[in-house]
Coordinates of C-alpha atoms in Angstrom, one line a residue:
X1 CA -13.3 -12.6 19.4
X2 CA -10.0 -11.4 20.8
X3 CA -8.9 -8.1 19.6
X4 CA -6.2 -7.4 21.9
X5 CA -2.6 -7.4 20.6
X6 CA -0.6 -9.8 22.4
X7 CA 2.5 -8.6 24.4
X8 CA 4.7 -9.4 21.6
X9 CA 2.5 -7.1 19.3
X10 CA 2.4 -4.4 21.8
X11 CA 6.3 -4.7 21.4
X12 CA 6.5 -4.4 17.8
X13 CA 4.3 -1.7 17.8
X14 CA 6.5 0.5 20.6
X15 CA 9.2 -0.4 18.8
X16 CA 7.5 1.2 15.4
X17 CA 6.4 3.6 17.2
X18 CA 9.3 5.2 18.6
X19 CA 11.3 4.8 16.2
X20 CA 9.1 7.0 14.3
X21 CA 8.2 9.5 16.4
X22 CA 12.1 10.2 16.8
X23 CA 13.1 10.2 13.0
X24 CA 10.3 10.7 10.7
X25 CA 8.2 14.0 12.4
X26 CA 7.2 15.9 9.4
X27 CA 10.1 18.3 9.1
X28 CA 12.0 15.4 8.7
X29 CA 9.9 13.8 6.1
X30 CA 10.1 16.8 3.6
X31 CA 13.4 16.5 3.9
X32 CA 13.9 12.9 3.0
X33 CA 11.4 13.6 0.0
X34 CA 13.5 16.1 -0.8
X35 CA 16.6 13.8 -1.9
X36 CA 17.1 12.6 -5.7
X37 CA 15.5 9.2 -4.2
X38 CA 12.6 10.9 -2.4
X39 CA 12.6 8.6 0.4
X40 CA 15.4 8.0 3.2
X41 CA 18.3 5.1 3.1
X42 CA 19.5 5.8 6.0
X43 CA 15.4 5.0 8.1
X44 CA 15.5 2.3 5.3
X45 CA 18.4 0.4 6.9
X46 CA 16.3 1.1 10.5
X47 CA 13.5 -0.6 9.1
X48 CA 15.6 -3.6 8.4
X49 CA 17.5 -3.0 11.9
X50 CA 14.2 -3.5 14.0
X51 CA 13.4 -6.4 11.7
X52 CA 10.7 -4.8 9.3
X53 CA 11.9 -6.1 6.3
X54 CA 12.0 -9.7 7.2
X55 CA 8.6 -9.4 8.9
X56 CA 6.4 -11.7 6.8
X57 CA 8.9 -14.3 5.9
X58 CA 9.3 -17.8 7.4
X59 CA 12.0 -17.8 9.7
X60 CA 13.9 -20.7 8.3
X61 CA 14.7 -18.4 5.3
X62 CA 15.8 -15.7 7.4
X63 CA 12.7 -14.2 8.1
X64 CA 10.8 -13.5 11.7
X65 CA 7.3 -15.4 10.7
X66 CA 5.4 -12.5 11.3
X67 CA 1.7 -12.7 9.8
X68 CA -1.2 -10.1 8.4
X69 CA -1.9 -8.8 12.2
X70 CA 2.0 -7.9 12.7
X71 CA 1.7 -6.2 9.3
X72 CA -1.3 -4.4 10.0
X73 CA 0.5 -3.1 13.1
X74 CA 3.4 -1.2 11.2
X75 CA 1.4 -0.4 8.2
X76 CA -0.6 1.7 11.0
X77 CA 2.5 3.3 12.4
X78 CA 4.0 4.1 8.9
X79 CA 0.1 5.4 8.3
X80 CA 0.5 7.8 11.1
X81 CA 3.9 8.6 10.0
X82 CA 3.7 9.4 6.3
X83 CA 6.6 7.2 5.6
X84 CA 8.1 7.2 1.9
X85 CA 10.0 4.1 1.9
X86 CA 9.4 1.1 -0.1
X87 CA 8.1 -1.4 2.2
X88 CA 4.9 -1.7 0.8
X89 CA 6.3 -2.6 -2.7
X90 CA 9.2 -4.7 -1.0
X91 CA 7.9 -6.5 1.8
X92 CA 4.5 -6.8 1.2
X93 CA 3.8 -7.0 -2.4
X94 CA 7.0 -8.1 -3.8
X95 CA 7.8 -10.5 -0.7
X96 CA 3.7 -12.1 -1.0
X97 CA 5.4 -12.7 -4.9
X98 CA 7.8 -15.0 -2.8
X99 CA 6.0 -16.2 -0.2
X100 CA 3.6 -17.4 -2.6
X101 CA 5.1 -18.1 -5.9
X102 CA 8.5 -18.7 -5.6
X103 CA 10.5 -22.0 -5.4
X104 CA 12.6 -22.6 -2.0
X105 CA 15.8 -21.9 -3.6
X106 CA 14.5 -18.7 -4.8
X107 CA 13.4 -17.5 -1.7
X108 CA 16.1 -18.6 0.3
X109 CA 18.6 -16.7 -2.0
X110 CA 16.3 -13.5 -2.0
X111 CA 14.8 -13.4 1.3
X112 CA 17.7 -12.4 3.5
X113 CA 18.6 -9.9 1.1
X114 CA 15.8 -8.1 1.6
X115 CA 16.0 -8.6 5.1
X116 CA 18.7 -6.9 5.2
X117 CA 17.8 -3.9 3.2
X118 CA 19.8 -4.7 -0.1
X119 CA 17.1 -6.0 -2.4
X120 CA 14.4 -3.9 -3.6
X121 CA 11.5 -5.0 -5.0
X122 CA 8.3 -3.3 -6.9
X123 CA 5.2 -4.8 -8.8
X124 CA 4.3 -3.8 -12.5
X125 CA 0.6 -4.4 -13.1
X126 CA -1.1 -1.5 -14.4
X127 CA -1.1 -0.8 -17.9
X128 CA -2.4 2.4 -19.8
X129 CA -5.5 0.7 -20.5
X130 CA -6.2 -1.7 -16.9
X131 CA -7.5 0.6 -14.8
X132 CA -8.3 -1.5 -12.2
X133 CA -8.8 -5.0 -13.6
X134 CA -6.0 -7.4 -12.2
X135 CA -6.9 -9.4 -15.4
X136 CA -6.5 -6.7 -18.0
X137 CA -2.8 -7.3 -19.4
X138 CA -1.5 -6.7 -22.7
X139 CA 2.5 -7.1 -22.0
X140 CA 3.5 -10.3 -23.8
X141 CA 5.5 -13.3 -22.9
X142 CA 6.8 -16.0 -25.8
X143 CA 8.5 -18.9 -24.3
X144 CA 11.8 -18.7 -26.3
X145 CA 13.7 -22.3 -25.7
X146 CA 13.4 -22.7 -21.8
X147 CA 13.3 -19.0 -21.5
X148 CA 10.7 -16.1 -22.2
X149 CA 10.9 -13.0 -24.1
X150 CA 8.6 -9.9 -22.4
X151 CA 7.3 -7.1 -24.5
X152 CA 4.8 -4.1 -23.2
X153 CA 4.9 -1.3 -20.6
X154 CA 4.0 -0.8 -17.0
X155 CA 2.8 2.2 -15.5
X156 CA 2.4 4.0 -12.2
X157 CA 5.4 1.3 -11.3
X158 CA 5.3 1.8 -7.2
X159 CA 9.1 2.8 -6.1
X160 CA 10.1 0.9 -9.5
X161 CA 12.8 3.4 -10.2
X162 CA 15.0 2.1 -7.3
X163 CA 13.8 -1.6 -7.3
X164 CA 16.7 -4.2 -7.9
X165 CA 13.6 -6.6 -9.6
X166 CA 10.5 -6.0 -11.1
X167 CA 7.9 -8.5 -10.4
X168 CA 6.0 -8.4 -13.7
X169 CA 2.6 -9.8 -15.0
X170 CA 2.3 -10.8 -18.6
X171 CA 0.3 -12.7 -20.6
X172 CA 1.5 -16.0 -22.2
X173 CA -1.7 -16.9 -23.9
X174 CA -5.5 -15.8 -24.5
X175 CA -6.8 -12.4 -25.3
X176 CA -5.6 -9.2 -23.4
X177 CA -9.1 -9.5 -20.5
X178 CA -9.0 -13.1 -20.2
X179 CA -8.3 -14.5 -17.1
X180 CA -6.4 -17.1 -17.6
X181 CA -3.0 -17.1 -19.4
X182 CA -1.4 -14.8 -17.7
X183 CA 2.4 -15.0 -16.2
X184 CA 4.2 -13.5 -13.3
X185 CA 8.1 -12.8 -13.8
X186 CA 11.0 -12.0 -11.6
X187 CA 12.7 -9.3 -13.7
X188 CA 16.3 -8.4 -13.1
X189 CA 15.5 -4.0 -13.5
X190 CA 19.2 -3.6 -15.0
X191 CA 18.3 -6.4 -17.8
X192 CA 19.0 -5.5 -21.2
X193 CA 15.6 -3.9 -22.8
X194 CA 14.3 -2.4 -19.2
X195 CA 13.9 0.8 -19.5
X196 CA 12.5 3.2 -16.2
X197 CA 11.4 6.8 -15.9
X198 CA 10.9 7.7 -12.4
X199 CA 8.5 10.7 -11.4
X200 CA 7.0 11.6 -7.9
X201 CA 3.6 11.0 -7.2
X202 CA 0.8 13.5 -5.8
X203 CA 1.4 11.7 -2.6
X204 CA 5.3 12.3 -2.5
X205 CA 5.9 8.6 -3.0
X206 CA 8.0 7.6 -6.1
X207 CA 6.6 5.6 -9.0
X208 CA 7.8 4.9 -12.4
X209 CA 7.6 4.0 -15.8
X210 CA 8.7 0.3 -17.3
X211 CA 9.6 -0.6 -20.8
X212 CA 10.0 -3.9 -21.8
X213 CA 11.5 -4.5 -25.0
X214 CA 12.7 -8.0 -26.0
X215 CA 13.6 -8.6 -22.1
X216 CA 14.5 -12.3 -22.0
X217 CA 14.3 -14.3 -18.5
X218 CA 15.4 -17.7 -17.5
X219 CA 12.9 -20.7 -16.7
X220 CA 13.4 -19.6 -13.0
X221 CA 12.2 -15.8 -13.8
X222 CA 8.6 -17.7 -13.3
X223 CA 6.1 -16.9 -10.2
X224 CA 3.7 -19.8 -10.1
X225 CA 2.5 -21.1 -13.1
X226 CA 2.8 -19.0 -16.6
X227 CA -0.3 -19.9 -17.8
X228 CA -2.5 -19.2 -14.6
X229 CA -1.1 -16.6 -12.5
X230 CA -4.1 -14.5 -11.4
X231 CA -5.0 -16.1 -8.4
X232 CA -1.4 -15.8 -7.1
X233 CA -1.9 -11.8 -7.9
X234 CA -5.1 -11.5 -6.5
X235 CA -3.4 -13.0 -3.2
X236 CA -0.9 -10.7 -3.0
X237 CA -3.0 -7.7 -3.7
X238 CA -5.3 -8.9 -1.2
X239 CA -2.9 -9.0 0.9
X240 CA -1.7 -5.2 -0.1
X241 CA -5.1 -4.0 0.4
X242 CA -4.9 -5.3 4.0
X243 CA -1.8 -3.3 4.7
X244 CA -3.5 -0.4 3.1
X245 CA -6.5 -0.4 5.1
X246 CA -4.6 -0.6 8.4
X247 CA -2.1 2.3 6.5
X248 CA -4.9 4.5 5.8
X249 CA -6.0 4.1 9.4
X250 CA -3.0 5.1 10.5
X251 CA -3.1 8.4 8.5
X252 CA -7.1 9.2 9.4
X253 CA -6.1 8.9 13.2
X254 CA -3.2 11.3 12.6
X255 CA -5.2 14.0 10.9
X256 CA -8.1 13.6 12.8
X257 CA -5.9 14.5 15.8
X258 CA -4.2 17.2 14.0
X259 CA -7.6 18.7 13.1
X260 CA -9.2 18.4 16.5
X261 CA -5.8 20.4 18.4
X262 CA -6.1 23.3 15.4
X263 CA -9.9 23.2 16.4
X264 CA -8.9 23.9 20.1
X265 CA -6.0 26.6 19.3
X266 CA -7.7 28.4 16.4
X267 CA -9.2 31.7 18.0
X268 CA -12.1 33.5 16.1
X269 CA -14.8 36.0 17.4
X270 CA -12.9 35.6 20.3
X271 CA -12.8 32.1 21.3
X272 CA -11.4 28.9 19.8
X273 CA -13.2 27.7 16.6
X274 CA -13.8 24.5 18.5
X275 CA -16.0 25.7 20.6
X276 CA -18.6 26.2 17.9
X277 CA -20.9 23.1 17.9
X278 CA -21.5 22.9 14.3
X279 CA -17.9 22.3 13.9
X280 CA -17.6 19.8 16.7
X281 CA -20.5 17.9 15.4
X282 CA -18.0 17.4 12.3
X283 CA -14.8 16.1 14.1
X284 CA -17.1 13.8 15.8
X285 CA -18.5 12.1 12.4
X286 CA -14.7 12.2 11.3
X287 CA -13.9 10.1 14.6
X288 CA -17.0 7.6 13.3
X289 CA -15.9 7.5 9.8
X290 CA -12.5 6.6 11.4
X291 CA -13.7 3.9 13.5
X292 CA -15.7 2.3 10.6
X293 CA -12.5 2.1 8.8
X294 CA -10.8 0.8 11.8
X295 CA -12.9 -1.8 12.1
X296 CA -12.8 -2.7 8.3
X297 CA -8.9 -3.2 8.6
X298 CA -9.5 -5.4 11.1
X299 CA -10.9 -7.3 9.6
X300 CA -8.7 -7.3 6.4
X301 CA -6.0 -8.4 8.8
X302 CA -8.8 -11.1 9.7
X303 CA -8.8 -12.2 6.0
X304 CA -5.9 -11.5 4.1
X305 CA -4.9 -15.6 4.7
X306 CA -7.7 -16.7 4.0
X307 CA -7.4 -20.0 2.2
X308 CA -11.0 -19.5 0.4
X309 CA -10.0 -17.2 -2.2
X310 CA -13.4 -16.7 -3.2
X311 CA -14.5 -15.4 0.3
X312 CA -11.4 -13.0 1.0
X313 CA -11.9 -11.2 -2.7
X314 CA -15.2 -10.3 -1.3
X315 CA -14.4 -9.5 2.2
X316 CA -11.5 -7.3 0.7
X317 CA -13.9 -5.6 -1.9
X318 CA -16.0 -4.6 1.1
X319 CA -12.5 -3.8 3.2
X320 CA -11.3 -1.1 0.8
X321 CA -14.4 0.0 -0.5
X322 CA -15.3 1.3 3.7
X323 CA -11.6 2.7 3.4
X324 CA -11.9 4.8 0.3
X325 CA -15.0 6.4 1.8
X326 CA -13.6 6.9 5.3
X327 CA -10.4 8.4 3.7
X328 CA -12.1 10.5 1.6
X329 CA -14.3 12.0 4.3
X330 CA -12.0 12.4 6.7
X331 CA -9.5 14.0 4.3
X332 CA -12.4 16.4 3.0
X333 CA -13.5 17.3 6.7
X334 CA -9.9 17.9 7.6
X335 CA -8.9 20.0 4.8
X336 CA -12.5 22.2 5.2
X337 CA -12.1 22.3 9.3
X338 CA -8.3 23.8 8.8
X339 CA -9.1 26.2 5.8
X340 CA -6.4 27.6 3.6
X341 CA -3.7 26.5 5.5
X342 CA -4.3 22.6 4.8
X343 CA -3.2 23.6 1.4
X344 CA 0.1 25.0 2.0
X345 CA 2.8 22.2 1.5
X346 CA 4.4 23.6 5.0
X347 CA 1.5 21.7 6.5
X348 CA 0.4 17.8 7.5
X349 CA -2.8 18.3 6.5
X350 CA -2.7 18.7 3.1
X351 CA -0.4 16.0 3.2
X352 CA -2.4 13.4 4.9
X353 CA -5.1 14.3 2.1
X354 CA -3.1 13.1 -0.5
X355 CA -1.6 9.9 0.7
X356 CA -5.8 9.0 1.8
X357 CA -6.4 9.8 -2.0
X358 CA -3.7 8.0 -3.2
X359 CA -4.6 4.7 -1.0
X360 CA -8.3 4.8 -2.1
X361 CA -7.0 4.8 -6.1
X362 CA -4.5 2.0 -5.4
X363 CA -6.0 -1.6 -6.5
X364 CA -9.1 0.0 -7.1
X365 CA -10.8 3.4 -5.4
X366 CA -14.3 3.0 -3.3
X367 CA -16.6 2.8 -6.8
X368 CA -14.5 0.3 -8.4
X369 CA -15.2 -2.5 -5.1
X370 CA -18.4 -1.1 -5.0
X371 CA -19.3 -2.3 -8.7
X372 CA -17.4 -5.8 -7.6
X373 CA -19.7 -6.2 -4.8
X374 CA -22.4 -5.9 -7.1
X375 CA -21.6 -8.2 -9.2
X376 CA -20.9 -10.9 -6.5
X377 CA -23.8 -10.0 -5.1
X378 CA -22.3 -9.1 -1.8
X379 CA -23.9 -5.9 -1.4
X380 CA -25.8 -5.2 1.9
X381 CA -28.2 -2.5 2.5
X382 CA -25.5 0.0 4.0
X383 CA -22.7 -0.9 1.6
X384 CA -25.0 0.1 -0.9
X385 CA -25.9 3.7 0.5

């Protein structure tokens, strides 16, 4: 199999790249978290410059037709980066929503929109209770007429205190862990009875807080089909996980770097630290940790079309289970390898760490996939370990 990028790939990721490299170094990121939003307008209107934002959509609604490999591609650079911005909530998660769920007329109203930085999108899932079951949903939805009424609240709401609409599940029928019965809904964010509370993350990404009292939406609020939306949201967040595998990747190589130049400039008894083969014994197992993930987001890129929905939840059980461990050694090693300075917030290091963290714990952390391979019996002798 072919694992070269094409020379249109290549292009993209220059492009990505340099436009990186010249406007997000890590000064500059602290500065843009430092704003009331936390993240930067002015790169966000870049991204949609250099066509980011319309990357996944068809072309005939204003997108470019890119697929999962041109989204693993920037996800890495953003990886490397530390971006803030909401294009994983946007593009990815709230654009699969379209993609996948929405009629023509919808999309074609939305899509360039967002393409051209002016719609904002986020996903409400988790609930206080949910942990990490896609299925475990207590918000309600009545129909009322043509129309539904939504009731419940949403938490750790990614960039849902800037989004225009909320894609929100809801359940429209059965008990709150059954899997069928539940609803996905295009919520306008300023509609009476939303209410948001914004807060920044440990990662420096925003998140929020969403209320839903007595929100009423339309007939053509409705993703899919109201009484059986899981599988489209366990497309979609397969489809996340493959962005945050190839993310994650992105930030490993970054701090791996970082850790291996400190290792070379960082004089003790007299000569660098990295001269000291304990401690170059360590950057090399962070280098293998980083390749296994490498090869894991791969092949999440590999998957995250796949029509057999069956076959990609296990592939991308086994996909973010390898990145949650690779993240979390590499951060560890990183962190240990620097000392106390990988802890002051005037460092990448520390940094790094905490996006890895917050990547493993999003749509489930390395134990959670684990028990899900389990169960599917998909386990193989080194998974296990």
């Amino acid at each position: 199999m072919d694992f070269d990028l094409t020379e249109e790939q290549r292009l993209l990721q220059d492009s990505v790249a340099r436009l990186l490299g010249d406007r997000y170094r890590f000064e500059q990121r602290n500065a843009y978290m430092a704003t009331p939003e936390g993240w930067s307008r002015e790169m966000w209107a870049a991204y949609a410059e250099l066509g980011l934002l319309a990357l996944p959509f068809a072309e005939a609604e204003g997108g470019h037709g890119g697929g999962a490999e041109e989204t693993m591609i920037v996800a890495e650079q953003m990886g490397r980066a530390l971006t803030l911005e909401p294009w994983l909530p946007t593009v990815v998660l709230g654009g699969g929503f379209l993609r996948h769920g929405a009629p023509a007329e919808l999309r074609g109203a939305l899509v360039p929109r967002i393409a051209a930085g002016e719609m904002l999108l986020a996903f409400a899932h988790t609930e206080a209770q949910s942990r990490y079951d896609l299925h475990d949903v207590a918000t309600t939805a009545r129909r009322d007429g043509a129309g539904w009424v939504l009731d419940g609240r949403k938490m750790v709401v990614l960039h849902g205190d800037s989004a225009h609409r909320l894609v929100v599940t809801a359940r429209t029928a059965g008990g709150r862990r059954d899997r069928k019965g539940i609803g996905v809904f295009l919520v306008d964010a300023a509609a009476p009875g939303v209410s948001r509370r914004g807060f920044t993350a440990v990662d420096g990404h925003r998140a929020a807080e969403v209320t839903l009292e007595r929100v009423r939406v339309g007939p053509e609020a409705v993703l899919g089909d109201p009484e059986d939306g899981l599988p489209l949201v366990d497309r979609v967040v397969d489809e996340a996980i493959a962005a945050l595998a190839a993310e994650a990747v992105g930030a490993m190589e970054a701090v791996h770097q970082l850790t291996v130049e400190y290792l070379k400039t960082r004089r003790q008894f007299g000569r660098p630290i990295g001269s000291f083969q304990a401690l170059q014994h360590r950057a090399a197992e962070m280098m293998v940790a980083l390749e296994e993930a490498r090869s894991m987001a791969m092949l999440g890129a590999m998957m995250a079309e796949e029509e057999d929905a069956a076959e990609r939840r296990r592939q991308m059980h086994a996909v973010k289970l390898q990145i949650g461990r690779s993240a979390k050694f590499v951060g560890q090693q990183a962190i240990q390898l620097h000392g106390g300075i990988a802890m002051t917030m005037e460092y990448a290091a520390g940094h790094y760490f905490k996006r890895l963290t917050a990547i493993d714990t999003t749509f489930g952390d390395a134990e959670h996939h684990l028990n899900a391979l389990a169960e599917q019996g998909g386990l193989t002798g080194a998974a296990a370990a």
